[in-house]
PDB file of C-alpha atoms and ligand atoms in Angstrom:
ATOM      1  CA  UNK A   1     -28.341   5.553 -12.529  1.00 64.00           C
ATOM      2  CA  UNK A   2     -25.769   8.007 -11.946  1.00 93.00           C
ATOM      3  CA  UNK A   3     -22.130   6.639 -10.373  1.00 97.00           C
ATOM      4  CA  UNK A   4     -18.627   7.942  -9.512  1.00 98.00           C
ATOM      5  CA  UNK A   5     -15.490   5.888 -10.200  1.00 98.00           C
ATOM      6  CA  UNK A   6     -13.563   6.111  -6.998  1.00 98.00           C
ATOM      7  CA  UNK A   7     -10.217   4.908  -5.731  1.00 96.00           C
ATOM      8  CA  UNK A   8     -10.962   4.280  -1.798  1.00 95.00           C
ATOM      9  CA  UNK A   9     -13.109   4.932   0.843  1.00 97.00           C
ATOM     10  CA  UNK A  10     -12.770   4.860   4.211  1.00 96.00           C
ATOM     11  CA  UNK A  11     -15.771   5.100   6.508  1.00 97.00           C
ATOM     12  CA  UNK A  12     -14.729   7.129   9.246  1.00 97.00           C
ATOM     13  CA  UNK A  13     -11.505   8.862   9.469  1.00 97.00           C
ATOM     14  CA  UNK A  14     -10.334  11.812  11.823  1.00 96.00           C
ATOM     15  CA  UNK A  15      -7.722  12.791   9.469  1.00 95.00           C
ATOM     16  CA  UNK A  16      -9.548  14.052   6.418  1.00 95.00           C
ATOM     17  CA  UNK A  17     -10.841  17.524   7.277  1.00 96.00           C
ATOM     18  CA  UNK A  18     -13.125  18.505  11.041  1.00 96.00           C
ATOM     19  CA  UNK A  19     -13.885  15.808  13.211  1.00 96.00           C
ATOM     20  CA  UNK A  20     -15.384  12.225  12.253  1.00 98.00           C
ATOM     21  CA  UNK A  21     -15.613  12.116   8.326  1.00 98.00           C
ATOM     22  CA  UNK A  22     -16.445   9.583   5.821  1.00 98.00           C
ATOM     23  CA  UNK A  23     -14.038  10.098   3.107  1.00 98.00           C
ATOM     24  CA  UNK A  24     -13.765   9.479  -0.141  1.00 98.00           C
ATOM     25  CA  UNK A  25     -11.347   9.265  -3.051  1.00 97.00           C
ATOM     26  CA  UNK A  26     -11.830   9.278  -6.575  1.00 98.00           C
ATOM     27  CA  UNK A  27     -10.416   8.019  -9.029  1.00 98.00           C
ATOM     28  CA  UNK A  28      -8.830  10.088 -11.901  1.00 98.00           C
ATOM     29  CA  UNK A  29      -6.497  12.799 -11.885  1.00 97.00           C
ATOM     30  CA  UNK A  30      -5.173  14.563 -15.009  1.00 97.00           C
ATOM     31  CA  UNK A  31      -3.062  17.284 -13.257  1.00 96.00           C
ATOM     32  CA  UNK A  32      -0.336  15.200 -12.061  1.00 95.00           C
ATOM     33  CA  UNK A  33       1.742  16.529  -9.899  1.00 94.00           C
ATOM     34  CA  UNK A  34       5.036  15.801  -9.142  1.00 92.00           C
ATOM     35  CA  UNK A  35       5.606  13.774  -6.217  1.00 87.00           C
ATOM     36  CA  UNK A  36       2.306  12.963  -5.929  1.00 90.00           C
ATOM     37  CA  UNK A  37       1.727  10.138  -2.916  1.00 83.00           C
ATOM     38  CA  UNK A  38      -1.403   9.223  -4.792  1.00 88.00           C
ATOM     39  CA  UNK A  39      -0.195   7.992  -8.714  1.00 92.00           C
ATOM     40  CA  UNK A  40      -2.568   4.912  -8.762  1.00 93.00           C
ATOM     41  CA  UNK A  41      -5.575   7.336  -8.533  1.00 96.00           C
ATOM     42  CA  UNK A  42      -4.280   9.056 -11.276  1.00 97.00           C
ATOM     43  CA  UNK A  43      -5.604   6.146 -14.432  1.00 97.00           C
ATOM     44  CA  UNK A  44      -8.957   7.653 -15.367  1.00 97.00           C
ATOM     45  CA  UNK A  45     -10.546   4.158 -16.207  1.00 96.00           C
ATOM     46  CA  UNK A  46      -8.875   2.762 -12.680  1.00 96.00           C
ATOM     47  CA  UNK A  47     -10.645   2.094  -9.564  1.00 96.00           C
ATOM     48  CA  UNK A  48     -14.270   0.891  -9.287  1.00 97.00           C
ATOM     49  CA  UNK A  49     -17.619   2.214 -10.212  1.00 98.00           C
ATOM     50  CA  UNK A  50     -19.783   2.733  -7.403  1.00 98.00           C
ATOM     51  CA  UNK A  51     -23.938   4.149  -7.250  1.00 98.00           C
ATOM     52  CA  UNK A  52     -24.298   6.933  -5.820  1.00 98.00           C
ATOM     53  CA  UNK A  53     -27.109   5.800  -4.123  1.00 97.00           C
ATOM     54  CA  UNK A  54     -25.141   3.248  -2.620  1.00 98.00           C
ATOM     55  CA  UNK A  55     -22.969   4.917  -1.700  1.00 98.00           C
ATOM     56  CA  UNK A  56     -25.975   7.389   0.600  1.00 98.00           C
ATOM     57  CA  UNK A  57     -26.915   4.243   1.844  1.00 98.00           C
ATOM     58  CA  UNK A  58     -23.800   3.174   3.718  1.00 98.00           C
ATOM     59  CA  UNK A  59     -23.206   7.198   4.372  1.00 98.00           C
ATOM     60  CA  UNK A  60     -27.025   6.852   6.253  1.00 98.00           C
ATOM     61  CA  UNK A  61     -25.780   3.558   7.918  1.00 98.00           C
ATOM     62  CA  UNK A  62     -22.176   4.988   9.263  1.00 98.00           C
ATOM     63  CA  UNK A  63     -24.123   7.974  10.596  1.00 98.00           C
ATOM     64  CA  UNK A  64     -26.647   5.317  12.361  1.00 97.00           C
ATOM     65  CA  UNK A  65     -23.974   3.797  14.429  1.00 98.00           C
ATOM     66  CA  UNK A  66     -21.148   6.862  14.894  1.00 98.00           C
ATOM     67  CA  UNK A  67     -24.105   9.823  14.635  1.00 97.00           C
ATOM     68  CA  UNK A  68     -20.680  12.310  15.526  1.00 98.00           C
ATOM     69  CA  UNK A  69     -20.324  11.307  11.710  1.00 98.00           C
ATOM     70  CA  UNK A  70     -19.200  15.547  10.976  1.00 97.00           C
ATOM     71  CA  UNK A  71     -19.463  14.986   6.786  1.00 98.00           C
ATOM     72  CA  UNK A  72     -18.040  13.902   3.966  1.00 98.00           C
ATOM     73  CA  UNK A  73     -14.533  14.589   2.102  1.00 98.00           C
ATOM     74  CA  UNK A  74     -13.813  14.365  -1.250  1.00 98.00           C
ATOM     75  CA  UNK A  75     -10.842  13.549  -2.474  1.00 97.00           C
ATOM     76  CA  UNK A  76      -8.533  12.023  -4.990  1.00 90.00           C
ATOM     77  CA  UNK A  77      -7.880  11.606  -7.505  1.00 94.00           C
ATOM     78  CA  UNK A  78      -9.288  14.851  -8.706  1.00 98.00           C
ATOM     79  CA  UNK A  79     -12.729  15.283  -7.622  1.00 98.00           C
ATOM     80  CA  UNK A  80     -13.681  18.277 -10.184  1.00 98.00           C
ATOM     81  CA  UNK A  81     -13.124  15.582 -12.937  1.00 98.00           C
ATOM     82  CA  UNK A  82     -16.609  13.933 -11.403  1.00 98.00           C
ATOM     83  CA  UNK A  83     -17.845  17.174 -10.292  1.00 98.00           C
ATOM     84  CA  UNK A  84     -21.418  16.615 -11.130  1.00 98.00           C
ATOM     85  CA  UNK A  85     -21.483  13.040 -10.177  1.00 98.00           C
ATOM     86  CA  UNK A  86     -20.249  14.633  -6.422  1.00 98.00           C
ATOM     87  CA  UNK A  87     -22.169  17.248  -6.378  1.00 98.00           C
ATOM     88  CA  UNK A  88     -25.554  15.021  -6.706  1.00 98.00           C
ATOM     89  CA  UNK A  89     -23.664  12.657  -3.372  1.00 98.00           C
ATOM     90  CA  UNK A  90     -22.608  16.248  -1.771  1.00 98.00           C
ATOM     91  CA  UNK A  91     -26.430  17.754  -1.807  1.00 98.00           C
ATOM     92  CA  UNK A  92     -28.017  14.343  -0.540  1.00 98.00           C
ATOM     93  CA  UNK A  93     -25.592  14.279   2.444  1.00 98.00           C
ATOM     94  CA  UNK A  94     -26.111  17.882   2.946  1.00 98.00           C
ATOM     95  CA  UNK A  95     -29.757  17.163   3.316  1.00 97.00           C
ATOM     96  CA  UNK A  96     -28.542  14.855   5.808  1.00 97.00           C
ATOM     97  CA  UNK A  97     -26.872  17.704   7.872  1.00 97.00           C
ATOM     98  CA  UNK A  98     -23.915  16.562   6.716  1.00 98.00           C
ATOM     99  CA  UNK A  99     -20.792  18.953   5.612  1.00 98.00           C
ATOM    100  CA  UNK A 100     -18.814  18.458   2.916  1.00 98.00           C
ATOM    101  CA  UNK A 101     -15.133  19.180   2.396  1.00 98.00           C
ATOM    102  CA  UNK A 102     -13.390  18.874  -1.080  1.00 98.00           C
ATOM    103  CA  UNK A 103     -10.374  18.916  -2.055  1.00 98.00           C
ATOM    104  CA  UNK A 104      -9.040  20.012  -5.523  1.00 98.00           C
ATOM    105  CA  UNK A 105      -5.456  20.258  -7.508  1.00 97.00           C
ATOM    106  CA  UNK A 106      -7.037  23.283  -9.489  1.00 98.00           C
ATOM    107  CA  UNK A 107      -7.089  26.571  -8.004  1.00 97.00           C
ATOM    108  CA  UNK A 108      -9.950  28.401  -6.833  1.00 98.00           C
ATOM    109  CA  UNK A 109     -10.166  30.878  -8.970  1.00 97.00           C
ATOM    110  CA  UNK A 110      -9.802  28.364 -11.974  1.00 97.00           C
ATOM    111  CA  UNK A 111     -12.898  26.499 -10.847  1.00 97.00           C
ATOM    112  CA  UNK A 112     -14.621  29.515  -9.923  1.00 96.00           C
ATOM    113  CA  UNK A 113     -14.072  30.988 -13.862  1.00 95.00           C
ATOM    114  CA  UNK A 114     -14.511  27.548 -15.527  1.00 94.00           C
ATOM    115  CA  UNK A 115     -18.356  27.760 -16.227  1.00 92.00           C
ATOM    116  CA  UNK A 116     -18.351  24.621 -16.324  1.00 96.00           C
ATOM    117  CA  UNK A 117     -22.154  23.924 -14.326  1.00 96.00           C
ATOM    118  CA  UNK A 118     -20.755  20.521 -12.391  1.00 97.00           C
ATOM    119  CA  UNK A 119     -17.433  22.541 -11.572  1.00 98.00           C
ATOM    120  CA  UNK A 120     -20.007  25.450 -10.250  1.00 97.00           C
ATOM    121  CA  UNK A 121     -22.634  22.525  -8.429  1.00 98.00           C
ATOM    122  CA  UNK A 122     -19.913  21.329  -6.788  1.00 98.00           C
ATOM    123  CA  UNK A 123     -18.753  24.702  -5.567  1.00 98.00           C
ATOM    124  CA  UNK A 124     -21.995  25.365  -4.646  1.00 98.00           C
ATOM    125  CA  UNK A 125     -22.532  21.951  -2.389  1.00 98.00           C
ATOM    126  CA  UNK A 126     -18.863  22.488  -0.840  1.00 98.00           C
ATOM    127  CA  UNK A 127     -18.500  23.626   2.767  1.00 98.00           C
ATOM    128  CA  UNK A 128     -14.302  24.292   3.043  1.00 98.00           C
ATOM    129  CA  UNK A 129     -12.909  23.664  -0.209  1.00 98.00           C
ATOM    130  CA  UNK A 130      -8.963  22.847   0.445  1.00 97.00           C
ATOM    131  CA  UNK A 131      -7.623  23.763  -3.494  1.00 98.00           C
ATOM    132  CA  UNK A 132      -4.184  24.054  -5.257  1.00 97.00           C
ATOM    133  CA  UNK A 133      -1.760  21.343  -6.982  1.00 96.00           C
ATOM    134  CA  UNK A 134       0.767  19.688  -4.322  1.00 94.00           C
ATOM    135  CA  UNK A 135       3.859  20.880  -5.195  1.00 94.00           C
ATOM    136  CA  UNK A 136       6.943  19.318  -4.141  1.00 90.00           C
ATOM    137  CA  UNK A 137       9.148  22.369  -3.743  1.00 93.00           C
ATOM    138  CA  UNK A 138       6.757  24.229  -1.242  1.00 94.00           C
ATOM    139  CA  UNK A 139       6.433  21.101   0.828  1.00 89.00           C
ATOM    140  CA  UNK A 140       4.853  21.988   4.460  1.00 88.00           C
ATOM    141  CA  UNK A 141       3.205  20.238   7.112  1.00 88.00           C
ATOM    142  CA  UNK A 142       2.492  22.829   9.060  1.00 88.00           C
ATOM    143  CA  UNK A 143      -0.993  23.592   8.652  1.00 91.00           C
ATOM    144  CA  UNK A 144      -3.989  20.190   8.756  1.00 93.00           C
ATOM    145  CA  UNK A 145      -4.784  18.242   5.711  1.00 93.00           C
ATOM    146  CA  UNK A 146      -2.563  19.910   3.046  1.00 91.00           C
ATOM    147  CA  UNK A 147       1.020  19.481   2.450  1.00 88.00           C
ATOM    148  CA  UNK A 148       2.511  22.424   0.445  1.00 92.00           C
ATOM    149  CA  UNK A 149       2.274  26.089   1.118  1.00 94.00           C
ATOM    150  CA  UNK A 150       0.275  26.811  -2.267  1.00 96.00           C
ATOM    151  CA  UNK A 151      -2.733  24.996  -1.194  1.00 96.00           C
ATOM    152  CA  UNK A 152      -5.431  27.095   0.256  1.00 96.00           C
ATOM    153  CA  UNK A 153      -8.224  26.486   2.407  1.00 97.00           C
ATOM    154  CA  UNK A 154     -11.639  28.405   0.972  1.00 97.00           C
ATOM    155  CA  UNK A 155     -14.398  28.609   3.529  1.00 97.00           C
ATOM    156  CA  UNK A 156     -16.989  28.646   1.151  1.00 98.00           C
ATOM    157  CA  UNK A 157     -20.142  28.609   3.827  1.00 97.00           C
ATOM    158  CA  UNK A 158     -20.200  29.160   7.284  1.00 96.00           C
ATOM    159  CA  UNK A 159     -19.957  25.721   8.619  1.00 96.00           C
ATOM    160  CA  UNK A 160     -16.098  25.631   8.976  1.00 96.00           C
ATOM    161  CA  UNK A 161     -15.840  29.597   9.397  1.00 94.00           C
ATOM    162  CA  UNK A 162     -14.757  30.078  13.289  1.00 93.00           C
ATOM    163  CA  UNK A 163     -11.986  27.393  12.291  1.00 93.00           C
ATOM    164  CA  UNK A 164     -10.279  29.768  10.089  1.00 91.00           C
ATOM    165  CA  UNK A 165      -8.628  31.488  13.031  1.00 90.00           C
ATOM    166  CA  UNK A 166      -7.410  28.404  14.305  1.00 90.00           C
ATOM    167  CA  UNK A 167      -6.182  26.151  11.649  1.00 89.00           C
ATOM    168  CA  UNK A 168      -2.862  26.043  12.998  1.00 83.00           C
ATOM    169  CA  UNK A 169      -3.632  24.642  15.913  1.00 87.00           C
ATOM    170  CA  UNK A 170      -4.627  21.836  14.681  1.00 88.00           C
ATOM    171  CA  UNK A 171      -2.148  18.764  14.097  1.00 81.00           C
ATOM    172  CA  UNK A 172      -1.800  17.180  11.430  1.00 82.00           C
ATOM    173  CA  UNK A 173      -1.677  12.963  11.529  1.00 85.00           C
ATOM    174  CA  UNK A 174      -1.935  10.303  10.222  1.00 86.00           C
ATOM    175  CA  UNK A 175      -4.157   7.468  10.729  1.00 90.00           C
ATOM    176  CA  UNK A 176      -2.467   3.761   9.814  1.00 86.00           C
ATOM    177  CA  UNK A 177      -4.718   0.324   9.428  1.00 87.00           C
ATOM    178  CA  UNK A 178      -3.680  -3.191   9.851  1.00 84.00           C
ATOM    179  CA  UNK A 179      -6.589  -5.189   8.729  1.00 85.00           C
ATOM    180  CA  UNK A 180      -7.126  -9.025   9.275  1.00 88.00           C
ATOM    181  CA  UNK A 181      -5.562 -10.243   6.252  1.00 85.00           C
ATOM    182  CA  UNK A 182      -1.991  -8.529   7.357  1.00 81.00           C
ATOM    183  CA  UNK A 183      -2.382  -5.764   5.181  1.00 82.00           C
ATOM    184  CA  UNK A 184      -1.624  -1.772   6.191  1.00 82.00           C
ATOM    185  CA  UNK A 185      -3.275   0.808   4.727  1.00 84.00           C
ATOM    186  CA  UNK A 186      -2.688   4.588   5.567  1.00 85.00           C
ATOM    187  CA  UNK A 187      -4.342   7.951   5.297  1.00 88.00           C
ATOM    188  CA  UNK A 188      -3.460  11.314   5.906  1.00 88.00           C
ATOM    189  CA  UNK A 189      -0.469  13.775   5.895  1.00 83.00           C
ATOM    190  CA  UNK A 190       3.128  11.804   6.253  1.00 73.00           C
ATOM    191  CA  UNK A 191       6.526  13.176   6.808  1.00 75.00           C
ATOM    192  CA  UNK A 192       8.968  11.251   4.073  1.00 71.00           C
ATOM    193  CA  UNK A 193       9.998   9.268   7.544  1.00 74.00           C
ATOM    194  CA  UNK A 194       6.738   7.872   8.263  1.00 74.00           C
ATOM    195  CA  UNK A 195       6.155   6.812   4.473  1.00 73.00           C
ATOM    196  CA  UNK A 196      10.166   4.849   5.128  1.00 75.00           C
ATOM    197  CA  UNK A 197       8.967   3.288   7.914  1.00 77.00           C
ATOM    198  CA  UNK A 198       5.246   2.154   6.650  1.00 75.00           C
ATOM    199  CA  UNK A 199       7.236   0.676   3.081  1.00 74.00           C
ATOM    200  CA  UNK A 200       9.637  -1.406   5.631  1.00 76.00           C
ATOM    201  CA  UNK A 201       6.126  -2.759   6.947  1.00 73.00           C
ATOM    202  CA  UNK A 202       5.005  -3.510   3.325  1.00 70.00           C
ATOM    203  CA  UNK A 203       3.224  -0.754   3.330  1.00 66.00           C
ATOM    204  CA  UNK A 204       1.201  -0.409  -0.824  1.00 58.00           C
ATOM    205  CA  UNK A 205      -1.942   1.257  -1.061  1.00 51.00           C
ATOM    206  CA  UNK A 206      -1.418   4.908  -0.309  1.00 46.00           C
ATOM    207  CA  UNK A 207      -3.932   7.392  -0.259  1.00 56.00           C
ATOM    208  CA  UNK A 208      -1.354   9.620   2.030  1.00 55.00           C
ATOM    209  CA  UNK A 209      -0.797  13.195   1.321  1.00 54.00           C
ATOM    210  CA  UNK A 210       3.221  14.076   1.897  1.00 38.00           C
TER     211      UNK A 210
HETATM  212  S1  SF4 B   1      -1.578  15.594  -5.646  1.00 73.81           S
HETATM  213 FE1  SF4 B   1      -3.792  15.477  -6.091  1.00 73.81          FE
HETATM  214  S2  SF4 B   1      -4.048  16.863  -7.854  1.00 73.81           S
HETATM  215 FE2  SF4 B   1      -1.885  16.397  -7.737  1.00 73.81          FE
HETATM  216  S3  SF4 B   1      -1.576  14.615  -9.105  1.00 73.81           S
HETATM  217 FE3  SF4 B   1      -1.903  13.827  -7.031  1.00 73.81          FE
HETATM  218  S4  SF4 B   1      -4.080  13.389  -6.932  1.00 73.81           S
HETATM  219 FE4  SF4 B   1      -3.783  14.777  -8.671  1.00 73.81          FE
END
């Protein structure tokens, strides 16, 4: 049974790519970057192992009751470290009519030349592929979902294609939870200001891009 270690997932999130996404984090990162928001996804034998198949069946069940459910992201973590394992989960929500947006720390044109056949599946299965390590010194919120001016988006089919004149119209946020038990959780892009403000609030797990 085939599974992917991941580091988070949140069900539906506006934040992560076009419209209503489920999103999804990996866990595992050997490029480290510095000032990376996201260290804790970076332990390779972190997180929790999850079925794939499970993880179609709560995909089919979100899409049930919000059917604006848009696609899936992948993120991390890095996913090309579980490429295969995501591109199996990326072609069974594609068959859903789901998209699929991933985001990677290596560059395109390292993944493109890898030959390695998940790296090239997962290409394959990818609508908009947002690539390129974040890097502290070319920090930039300018533009949705990324946060340094390295990182490129690759419109890799022609789901996402008509939004490539308009990227910079679009804001980027951040979405912020306060669950039952008292704890916050965040996601998205944060100016260092935010991140202040969410620590004062006892703010942990981050999954935010800065
Ligand atoms: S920013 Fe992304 S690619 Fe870079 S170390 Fe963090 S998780 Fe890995």
């Amino acid at each position: 049974m085939s599974t992917i270690r991941i580091s988070r997932i949140v069900k539906e999130t506006k934040v992560e790519g076009p419209g209503l996404r489920y999103a999804l984090w990996v866990q595992g990162c050997p490029i480290r970057c510095e000032g990376c928001f996201n260290p804790h996804t970076w332990d390779m034998n972190g997180g929790e192992i999850r079925n794939i198949d499970d993880i179609v069946c709560e995909i089919e069940a979100v899409l049930g009751t919000s059917p604006e459910l848009e696609g899936i992201t992948l993120l991390g973590g890095e996913p090309f470290s579980q490429a295969y394992e995501l591109s199996v989960l990326a072609r069974k929500v594609k068959g859903m009519g789901l998209s699929v947006v991933t985001f990677s720390g290596y560059d395109y044109e390292t993944i493109r030349q890898s030959g390695h056949n998940g790296w090239r599946r997962l290409l394959q299965e990818t609508d908009l592929l947002i690539d390129g390590p974040f890097i502290q010194s070319l920090h930039d919120l300018s533009r949705p979902w990324i946060g340094s001016r390295n990182q490129q988006y690759r419109f890799l089919t022609n789901r996402y294609k008509e939004l490539e004149a308009s990227l910079t119209s679009i804001d980027n946020k951040l979405e912020i939870r306060l669950h039952p038990d008292g704890t916050i959780t965040a996601n998205g892009m944060a100016r260092i200001s935010d991140l202040e403000l969410l620590r004062e609030l006892g703010y942990q797990s981050k999954e935010v891009k800065e």
